[in-house]
mmCIF file of C-alpha atoms and ligand atoms in Angstrom:
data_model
loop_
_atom_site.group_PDB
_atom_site.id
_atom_site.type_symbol
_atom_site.label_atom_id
_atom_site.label_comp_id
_atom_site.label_asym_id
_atom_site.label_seq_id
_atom_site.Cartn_x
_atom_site.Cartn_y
_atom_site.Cartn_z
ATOM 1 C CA UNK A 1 4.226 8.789 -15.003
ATOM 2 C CA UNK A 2 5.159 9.502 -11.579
ATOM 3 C CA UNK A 3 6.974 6.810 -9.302
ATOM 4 C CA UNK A 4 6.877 6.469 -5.475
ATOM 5 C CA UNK A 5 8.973 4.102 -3.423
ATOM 6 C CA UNK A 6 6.709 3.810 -0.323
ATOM 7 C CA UNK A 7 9.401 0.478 0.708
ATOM 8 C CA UNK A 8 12.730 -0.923 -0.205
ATOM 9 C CA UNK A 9 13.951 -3.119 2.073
ATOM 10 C CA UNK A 10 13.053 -7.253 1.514
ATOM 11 C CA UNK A 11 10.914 -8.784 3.558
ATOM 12 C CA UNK A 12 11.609 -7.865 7.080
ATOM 13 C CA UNK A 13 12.786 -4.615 6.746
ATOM 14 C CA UNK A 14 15.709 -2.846 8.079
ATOM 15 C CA UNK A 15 16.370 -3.196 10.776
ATOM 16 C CA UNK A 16 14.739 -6.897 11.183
ATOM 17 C CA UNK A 17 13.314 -7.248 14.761
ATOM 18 C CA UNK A 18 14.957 -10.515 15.468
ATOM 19 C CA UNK A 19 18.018 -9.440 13.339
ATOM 20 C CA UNK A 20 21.590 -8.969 15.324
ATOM 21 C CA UNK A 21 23.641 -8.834 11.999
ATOM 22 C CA UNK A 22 26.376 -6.027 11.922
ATOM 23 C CA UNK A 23 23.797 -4.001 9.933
ATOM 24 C CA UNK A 24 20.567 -4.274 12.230
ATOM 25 C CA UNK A 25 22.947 -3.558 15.286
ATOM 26 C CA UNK A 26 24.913 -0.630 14.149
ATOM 27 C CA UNK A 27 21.433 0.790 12.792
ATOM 28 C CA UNK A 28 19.857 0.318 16.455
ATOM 29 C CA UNK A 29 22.565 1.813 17.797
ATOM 30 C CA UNK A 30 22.629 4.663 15.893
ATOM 31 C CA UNK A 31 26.119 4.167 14.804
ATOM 32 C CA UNK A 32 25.735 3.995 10.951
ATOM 33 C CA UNK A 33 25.346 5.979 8.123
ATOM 34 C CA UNK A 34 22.362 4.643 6.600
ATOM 35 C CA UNK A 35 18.608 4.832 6.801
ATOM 36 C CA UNK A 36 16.111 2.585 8.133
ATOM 37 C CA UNK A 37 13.261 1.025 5.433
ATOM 38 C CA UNK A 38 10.092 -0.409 5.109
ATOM 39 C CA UNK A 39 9.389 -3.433 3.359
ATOM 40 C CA UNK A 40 9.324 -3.230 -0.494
ATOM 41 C CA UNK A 41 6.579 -1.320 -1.919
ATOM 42 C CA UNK A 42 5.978 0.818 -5.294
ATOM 43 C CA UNK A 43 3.571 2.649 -6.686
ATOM 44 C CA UNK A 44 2.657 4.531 -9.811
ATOM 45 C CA UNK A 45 0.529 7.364 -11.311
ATOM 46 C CA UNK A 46 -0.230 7.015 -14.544
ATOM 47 C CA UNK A 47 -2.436 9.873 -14.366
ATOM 48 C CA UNK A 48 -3.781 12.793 -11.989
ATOM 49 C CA UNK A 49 -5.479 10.912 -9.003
ATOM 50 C CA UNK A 50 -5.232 7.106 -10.558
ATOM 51 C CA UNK A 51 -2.335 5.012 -8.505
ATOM 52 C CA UNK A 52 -1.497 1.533 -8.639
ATOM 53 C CA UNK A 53 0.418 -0.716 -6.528
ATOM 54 C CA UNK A 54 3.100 -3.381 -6.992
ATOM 55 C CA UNK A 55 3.848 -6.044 -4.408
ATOM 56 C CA UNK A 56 1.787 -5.483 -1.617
ATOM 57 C CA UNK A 57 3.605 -4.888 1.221
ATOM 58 C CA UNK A 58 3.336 -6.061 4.951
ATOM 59 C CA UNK A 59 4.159 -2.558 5.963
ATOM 60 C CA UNK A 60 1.664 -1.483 3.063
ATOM 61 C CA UNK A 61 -1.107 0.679 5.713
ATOM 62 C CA UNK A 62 1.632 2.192 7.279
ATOM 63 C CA UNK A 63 3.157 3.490 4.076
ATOM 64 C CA UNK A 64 -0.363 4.515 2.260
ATOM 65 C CA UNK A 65 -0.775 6.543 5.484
ATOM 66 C CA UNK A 66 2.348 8.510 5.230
ATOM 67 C CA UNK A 67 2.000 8.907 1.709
ATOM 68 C CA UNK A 68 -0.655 12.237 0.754
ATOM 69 C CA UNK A 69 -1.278 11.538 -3.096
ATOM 70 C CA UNK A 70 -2.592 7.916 -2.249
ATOM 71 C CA UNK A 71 -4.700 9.412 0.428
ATOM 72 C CA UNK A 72 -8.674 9.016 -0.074
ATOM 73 C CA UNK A 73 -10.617 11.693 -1.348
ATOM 74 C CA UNK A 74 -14.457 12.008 -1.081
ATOM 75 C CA UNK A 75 -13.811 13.831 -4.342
ATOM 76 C CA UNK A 76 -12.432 10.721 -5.909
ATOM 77 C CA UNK A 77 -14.975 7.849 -6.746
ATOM 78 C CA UNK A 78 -14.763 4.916 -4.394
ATOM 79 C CA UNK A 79 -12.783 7.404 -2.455
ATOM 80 C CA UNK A 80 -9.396 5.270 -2.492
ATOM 81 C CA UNK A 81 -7.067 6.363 -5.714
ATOM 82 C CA UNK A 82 -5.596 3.590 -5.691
ATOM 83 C CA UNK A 83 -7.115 1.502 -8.785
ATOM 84 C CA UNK A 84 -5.398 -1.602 -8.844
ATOM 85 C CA UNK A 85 -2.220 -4.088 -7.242
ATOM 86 C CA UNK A 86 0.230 -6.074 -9.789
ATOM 87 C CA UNK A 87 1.571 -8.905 -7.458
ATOM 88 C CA UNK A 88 4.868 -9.951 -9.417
ATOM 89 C CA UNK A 89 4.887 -13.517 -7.212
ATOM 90 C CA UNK A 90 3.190 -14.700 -4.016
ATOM 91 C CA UNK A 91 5.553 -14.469 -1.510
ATOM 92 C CA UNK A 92 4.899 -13.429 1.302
ATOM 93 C CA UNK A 93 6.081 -10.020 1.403
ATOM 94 C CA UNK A 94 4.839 -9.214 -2.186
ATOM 95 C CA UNK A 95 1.227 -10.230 -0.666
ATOM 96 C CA UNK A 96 0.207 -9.823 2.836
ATOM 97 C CA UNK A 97 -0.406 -6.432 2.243
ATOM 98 C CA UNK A 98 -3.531 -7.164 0.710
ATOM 99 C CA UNK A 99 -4.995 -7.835 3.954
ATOM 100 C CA UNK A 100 -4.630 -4.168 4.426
ATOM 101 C CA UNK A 101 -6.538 -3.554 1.627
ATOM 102 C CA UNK A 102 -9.844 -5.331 3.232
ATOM 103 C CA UNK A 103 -11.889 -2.538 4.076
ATOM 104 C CA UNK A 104 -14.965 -3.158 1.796
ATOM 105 C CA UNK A 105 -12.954 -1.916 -1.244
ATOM 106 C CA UNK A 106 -12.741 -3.057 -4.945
ATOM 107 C CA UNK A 107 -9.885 -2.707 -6.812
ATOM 108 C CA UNK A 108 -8.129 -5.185 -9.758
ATOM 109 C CA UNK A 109 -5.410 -7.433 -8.370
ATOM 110 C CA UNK A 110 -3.007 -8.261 -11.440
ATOM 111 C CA UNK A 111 -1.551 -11.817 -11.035
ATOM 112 C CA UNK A 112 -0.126 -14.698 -12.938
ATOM 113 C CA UNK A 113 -3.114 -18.244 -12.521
ATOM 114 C CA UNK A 114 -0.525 -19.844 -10.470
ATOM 115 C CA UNK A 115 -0.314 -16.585 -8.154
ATOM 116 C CA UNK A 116 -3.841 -16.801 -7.691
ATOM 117 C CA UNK A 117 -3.909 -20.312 -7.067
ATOM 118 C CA UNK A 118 -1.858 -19.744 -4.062
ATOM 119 C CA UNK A 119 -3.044 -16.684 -2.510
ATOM 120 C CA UNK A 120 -6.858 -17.321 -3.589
ATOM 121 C CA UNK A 121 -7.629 -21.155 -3.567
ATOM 122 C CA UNK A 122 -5.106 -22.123 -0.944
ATOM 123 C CA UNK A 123 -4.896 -19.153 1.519
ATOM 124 C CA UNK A 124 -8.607 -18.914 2.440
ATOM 125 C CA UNK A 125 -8.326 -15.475 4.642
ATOM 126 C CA UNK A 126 -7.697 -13.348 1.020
ATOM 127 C CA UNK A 127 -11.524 -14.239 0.778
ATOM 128 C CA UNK A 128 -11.961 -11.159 2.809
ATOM 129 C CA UNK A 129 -11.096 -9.009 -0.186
ATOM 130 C CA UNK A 130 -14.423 -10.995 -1.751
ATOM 131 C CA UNK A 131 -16.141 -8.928 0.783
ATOM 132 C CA UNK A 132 -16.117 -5.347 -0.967
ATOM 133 C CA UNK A 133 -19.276 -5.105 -3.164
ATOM 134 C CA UNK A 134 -18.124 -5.430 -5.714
ATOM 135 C CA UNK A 135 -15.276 -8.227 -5.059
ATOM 136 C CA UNK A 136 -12.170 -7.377 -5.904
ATOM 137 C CA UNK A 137 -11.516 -7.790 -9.259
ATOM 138 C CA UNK A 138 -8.680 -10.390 -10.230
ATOM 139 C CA UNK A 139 -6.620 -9.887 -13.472
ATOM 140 C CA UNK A 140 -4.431 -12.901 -15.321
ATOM 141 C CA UNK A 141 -1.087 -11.591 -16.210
ATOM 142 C CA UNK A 142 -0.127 -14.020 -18.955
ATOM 143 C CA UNK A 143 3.976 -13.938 -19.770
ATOM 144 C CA UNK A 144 5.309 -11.862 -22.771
ATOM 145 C CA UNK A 145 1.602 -10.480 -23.649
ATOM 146 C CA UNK A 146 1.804 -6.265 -23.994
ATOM 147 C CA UNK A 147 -1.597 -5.253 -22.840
ATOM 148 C CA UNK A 148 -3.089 -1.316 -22.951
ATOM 149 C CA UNK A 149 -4.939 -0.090 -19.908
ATOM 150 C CA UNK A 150 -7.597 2.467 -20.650
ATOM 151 C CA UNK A 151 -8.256 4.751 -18.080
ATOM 152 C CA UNK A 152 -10.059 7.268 -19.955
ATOM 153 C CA UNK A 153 -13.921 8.024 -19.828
ATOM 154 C CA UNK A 154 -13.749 8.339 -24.067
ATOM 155 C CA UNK A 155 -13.427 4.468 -25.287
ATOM 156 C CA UNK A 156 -11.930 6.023 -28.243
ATOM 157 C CA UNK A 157 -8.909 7.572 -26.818
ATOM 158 C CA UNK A 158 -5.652 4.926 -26.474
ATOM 159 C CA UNK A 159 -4.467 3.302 -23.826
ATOM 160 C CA UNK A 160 -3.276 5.258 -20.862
ATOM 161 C CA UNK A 161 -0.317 2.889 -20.066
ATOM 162 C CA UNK A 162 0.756 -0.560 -21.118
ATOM 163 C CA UNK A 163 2.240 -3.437 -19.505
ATOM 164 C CA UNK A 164 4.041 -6.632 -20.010
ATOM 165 C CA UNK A 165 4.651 -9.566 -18.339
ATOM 166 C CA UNK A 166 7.995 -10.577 -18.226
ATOM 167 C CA UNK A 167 9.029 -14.280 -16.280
ATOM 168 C CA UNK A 168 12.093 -14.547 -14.374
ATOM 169 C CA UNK A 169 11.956 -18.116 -13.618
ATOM 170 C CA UNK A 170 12.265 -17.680 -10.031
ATOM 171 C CA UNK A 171 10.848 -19.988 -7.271
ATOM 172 C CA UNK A 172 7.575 -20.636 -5.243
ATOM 173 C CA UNK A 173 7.191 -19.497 -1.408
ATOM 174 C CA UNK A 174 7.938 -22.287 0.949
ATOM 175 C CA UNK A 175 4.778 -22.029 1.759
ATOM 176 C CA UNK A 176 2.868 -22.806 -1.299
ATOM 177 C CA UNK A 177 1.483 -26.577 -1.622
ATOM 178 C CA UNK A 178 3.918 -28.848 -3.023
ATOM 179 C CA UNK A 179 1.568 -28.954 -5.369
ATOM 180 C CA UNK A 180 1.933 -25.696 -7.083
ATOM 181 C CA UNK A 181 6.027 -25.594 -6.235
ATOM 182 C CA UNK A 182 6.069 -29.420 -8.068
ATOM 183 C CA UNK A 183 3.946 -29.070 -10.400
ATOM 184 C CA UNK A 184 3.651 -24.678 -11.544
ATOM 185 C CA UNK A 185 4.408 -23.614 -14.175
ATOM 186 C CA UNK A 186 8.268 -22.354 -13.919
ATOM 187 C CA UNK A 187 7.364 -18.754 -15.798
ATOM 188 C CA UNK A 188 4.384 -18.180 -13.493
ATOM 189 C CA UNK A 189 6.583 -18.220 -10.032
ATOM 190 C CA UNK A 190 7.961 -14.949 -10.464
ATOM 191 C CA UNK A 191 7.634 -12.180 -12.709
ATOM 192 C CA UNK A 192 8.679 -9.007 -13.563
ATOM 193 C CA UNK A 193 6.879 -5.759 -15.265
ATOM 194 C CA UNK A 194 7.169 -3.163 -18.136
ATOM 195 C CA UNK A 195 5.223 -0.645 -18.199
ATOM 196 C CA UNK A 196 5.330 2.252 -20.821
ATOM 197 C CA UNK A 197 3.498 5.628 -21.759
ATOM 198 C CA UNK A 198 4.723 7.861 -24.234
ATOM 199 C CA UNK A 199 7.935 5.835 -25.629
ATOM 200 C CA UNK A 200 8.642 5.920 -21.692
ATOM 201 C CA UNK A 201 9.810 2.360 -19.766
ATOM 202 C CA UNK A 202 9.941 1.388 -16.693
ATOM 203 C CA UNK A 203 11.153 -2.030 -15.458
ATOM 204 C CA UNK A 204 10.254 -3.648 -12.497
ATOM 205 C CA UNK A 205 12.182 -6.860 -11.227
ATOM 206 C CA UNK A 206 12.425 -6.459 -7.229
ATOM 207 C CA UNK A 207 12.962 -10.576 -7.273
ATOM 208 C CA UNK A 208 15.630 -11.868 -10.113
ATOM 209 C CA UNK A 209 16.551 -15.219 -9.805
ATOM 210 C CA UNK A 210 19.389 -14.849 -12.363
ATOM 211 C CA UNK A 211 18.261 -18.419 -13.991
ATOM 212 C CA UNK A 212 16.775 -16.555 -17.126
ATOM 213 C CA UNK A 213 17.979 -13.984 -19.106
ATOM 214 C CA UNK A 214 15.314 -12.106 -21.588
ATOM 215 C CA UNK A 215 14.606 -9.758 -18.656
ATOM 216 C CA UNK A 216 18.030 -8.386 -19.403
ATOM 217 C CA UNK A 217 17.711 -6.576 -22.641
ATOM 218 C CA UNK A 218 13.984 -5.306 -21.848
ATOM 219 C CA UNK A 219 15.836 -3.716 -18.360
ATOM 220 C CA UNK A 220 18.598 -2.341 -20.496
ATOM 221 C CA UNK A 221 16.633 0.009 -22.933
ATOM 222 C CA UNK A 222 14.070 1.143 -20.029
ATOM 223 C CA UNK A 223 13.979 4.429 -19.002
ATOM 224 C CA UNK A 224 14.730 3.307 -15.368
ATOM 225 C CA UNK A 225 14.806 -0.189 -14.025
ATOM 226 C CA UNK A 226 14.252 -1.028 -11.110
ATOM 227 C CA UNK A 227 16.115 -4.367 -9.950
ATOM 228 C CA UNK A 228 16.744 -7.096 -7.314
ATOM 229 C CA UNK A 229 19.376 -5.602 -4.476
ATOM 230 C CA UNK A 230 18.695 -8.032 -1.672
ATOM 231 C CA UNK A 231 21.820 -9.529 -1.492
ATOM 232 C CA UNK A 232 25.568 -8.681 -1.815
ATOM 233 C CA UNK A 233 26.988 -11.942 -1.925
ATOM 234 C CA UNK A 234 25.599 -15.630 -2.331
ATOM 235 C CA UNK A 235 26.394 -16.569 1.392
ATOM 236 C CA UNK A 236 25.288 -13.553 2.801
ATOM 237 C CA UNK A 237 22.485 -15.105 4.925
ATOM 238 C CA UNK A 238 24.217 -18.077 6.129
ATOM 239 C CA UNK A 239 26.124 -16.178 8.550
ATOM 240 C CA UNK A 240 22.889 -15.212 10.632
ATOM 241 C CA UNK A 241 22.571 -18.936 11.185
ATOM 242 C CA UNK A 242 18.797 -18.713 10.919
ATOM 243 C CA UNK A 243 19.331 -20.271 7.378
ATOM 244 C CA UNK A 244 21.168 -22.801 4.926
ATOM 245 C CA UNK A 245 20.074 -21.454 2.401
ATOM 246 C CA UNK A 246 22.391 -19.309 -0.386
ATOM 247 C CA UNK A 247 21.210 -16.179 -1.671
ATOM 248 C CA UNK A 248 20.357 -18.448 -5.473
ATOM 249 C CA UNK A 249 18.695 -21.049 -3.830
ATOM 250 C CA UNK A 250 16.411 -18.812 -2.568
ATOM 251 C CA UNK A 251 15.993 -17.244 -5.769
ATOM 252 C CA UNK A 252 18.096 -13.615 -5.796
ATOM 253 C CA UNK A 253 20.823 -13.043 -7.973
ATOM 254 C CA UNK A 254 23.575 -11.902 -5.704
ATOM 255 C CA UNK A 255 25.236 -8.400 -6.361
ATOM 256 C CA UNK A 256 28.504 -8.883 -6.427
ATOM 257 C CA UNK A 257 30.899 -12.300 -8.670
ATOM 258 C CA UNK A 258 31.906 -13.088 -11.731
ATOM 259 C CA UNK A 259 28.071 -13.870 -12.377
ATOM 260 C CA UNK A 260 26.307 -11.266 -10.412
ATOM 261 C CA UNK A 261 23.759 -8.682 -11.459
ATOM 262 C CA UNK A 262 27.080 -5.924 -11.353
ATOM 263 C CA UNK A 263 29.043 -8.168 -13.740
ATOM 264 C CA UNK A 264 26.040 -9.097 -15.685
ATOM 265 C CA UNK A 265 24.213 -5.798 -16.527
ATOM 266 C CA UNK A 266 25.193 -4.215 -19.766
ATOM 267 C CA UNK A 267 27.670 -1.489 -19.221
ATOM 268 C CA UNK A 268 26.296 0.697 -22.233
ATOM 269 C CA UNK A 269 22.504 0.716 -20.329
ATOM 270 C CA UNK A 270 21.759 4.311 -20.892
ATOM 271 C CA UNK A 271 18.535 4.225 -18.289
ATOM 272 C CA UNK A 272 18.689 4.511 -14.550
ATOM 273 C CA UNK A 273 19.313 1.446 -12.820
ATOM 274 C CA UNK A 274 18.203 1.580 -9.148
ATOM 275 C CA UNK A 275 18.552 -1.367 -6.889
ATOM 276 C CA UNK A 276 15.159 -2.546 -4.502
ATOM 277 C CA UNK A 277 14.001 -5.017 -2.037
ATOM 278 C CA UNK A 278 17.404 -4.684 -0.146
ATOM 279 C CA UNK A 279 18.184 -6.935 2.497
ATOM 280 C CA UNK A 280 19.065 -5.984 6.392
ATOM 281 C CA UNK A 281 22.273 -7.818 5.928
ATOM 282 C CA UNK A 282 23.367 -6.386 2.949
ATOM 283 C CA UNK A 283 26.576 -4.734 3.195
ATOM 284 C CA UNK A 284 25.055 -1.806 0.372
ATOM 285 C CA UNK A 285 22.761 -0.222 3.419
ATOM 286 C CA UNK A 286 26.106 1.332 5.380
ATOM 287 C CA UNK A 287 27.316 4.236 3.400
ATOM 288 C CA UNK A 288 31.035 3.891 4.487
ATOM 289 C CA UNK A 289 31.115 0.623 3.555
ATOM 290 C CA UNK A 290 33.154 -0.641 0.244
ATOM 291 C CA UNK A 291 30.066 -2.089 -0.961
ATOM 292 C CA UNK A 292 28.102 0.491 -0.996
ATOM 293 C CA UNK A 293 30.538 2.541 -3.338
ATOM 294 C CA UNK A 294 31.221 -0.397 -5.634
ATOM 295 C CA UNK A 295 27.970 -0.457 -6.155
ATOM 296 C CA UNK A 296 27.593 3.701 -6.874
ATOM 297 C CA UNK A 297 30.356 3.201 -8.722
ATOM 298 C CA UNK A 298 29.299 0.783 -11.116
ATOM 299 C CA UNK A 299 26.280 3.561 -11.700
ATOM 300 C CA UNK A 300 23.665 1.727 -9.418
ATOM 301 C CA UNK A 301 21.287 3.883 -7.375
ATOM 302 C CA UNK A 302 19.938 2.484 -4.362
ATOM 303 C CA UNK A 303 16.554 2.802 -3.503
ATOM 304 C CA UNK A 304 15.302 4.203 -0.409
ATOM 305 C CA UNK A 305 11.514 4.932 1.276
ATOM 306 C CA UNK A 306 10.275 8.195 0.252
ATOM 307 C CA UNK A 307 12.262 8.084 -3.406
ATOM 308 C CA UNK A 308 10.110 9.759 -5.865
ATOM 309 C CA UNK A 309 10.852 9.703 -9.707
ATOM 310 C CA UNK A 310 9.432 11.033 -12.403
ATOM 311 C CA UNK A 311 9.393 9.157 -16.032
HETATM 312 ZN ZN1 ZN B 1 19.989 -7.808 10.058
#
């Protein structure tokens, strides 16, 4: 299986364009050691020429066009290679790239019912994915269920890859109806993925809100994990003053404390453990910076655009 990071900032991206936090500023200026990034986005091949997406990225058009293998090919039927999007919640960084996606194409989107709910029932311009002929194809992810995807021609030969659901109890965008963030189910909000091929796993958590813990064990014995980095501390954002809000409350488990994902993650994890969906203010993103080499230290990768791994 081959892995592309097409994004790994959080939703805004680094630098922010209405950001003025020591990060974004030092970055503008050219001043620190640390690269810009696009807004989270992964992809993987599970095979030659088949791709599939997870989250779907604001920045998602600009980072299929840089990227060659997830070019289309008139070779390639239905041109795109890209076969399908697992959306592990609806907000709105893990979905507005699916208005990118419009262009007459069908492909399966992979989402929990509450997910849909949101983005198809209560979000009426996704209907223009209904367009392509025929409609994109929606998927339920139900929690904890292991399911084998056959991409094969030969209906005999086993699945290709499977994937499970995993919740992580995390919250509903501000901008779902208070229906759906009253009355959702908790496990549906938020959810992480493993896939596996060939007694290879991969985890996929770029959102963990910390208030569950059976995602733990499942990142532990993965091949490489790939986990919530958006924020340092717990009060990281309040200091833009565009927000009240702590880093739990708006459902990321911070890096760093007594209870952080650092403290929390077992030391004897033999797999790669790569932090994603990094926040512009996170103190991780500047290369001098104490944080960052805690973090290396602790034998955390950091994702960046353009990271390419191979499982
Ligand atoms: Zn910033």
């Amino acid at each position: 299986m081959l892995i592309q990071i097409l994004g790994s900032a959080a939703g805004g991206g680094f630098p922010q364009w209405n950001c003025t936090c020591a990060n974004c500023s030092s970055l503008r200026a050219g001043t620190m050691r640390g690269k810009a990034r696009t807004q989270t986005q992964i992809a993987f091949s599970p095979t030659d020429g088949v791709w599939f997406l997870v989250c779907a990225s604001p920045d998602l058009r600009t980072q299929l066009v840089g990227a060659r293998e997830l070019s289309p090919s008139s070779e390639t039927a239905g041109h795109s290679p890209i076969a399908g999007v697992f959306l592990p919640s609806a907000d709105v960084d893990a979905v507005m790239g699916l208005l990118h996606l419009r262009e007459f194409q069908n492909f399966f989107v992979f989402a929990t019912p509450a997910v849909q709910r949101v983005v198809r029932n209560e979000n009426p311009i996704f209907r223009v994915l209904d367009r392509a002929n025929p409609p994109v194809q929606w998927q339920t992810l139900a929690s904890n269920r292991r399911i084998g995807c056959h991409l094969s021609e030969n209906s005999g030969d086993p699945p290709t890859f499977f994937y499970s659901t995993i919740p992580l109890a995390g919250n509903y965008p501000d901008y779902a109806s208070e229906d759906v963030r009253r009355g959702g189910s908790p496990g549906d909000a938020c959810v992480g993925f493993l896939l596996e091929q060939e007694n290879k796993k991969l985890f996929i958590a770029p959102t963990l809100s910390g208030h569950n813990s059976e995602w733990i064990k499942l990142a532990a014995a993965a091949n490489v994990a790939l986990l919530d980095g958006t924020f340092w501390s717990d009060e990281e954002l309040l200091a833009t003053g565009r927000t009240k809000k702590t880093a739990r409350a708006m459902g990321h488990l911070p890096l760093s404390g007594a209870e952080g994902l650092l403290a929390q993650y077992p030391k004897d994890a033999a797999g790669r453990k790569i932090l994603i969906h990094i926040n512009n203010t996170n103190p991780i993103l500047d290369e001098n910076s104490e944080e960052h080499h805690a973090v290396v230290d602790a034998g955390f990768e950091i994702a960046y655009d353009g990271l390419t791994i191979e499982l």
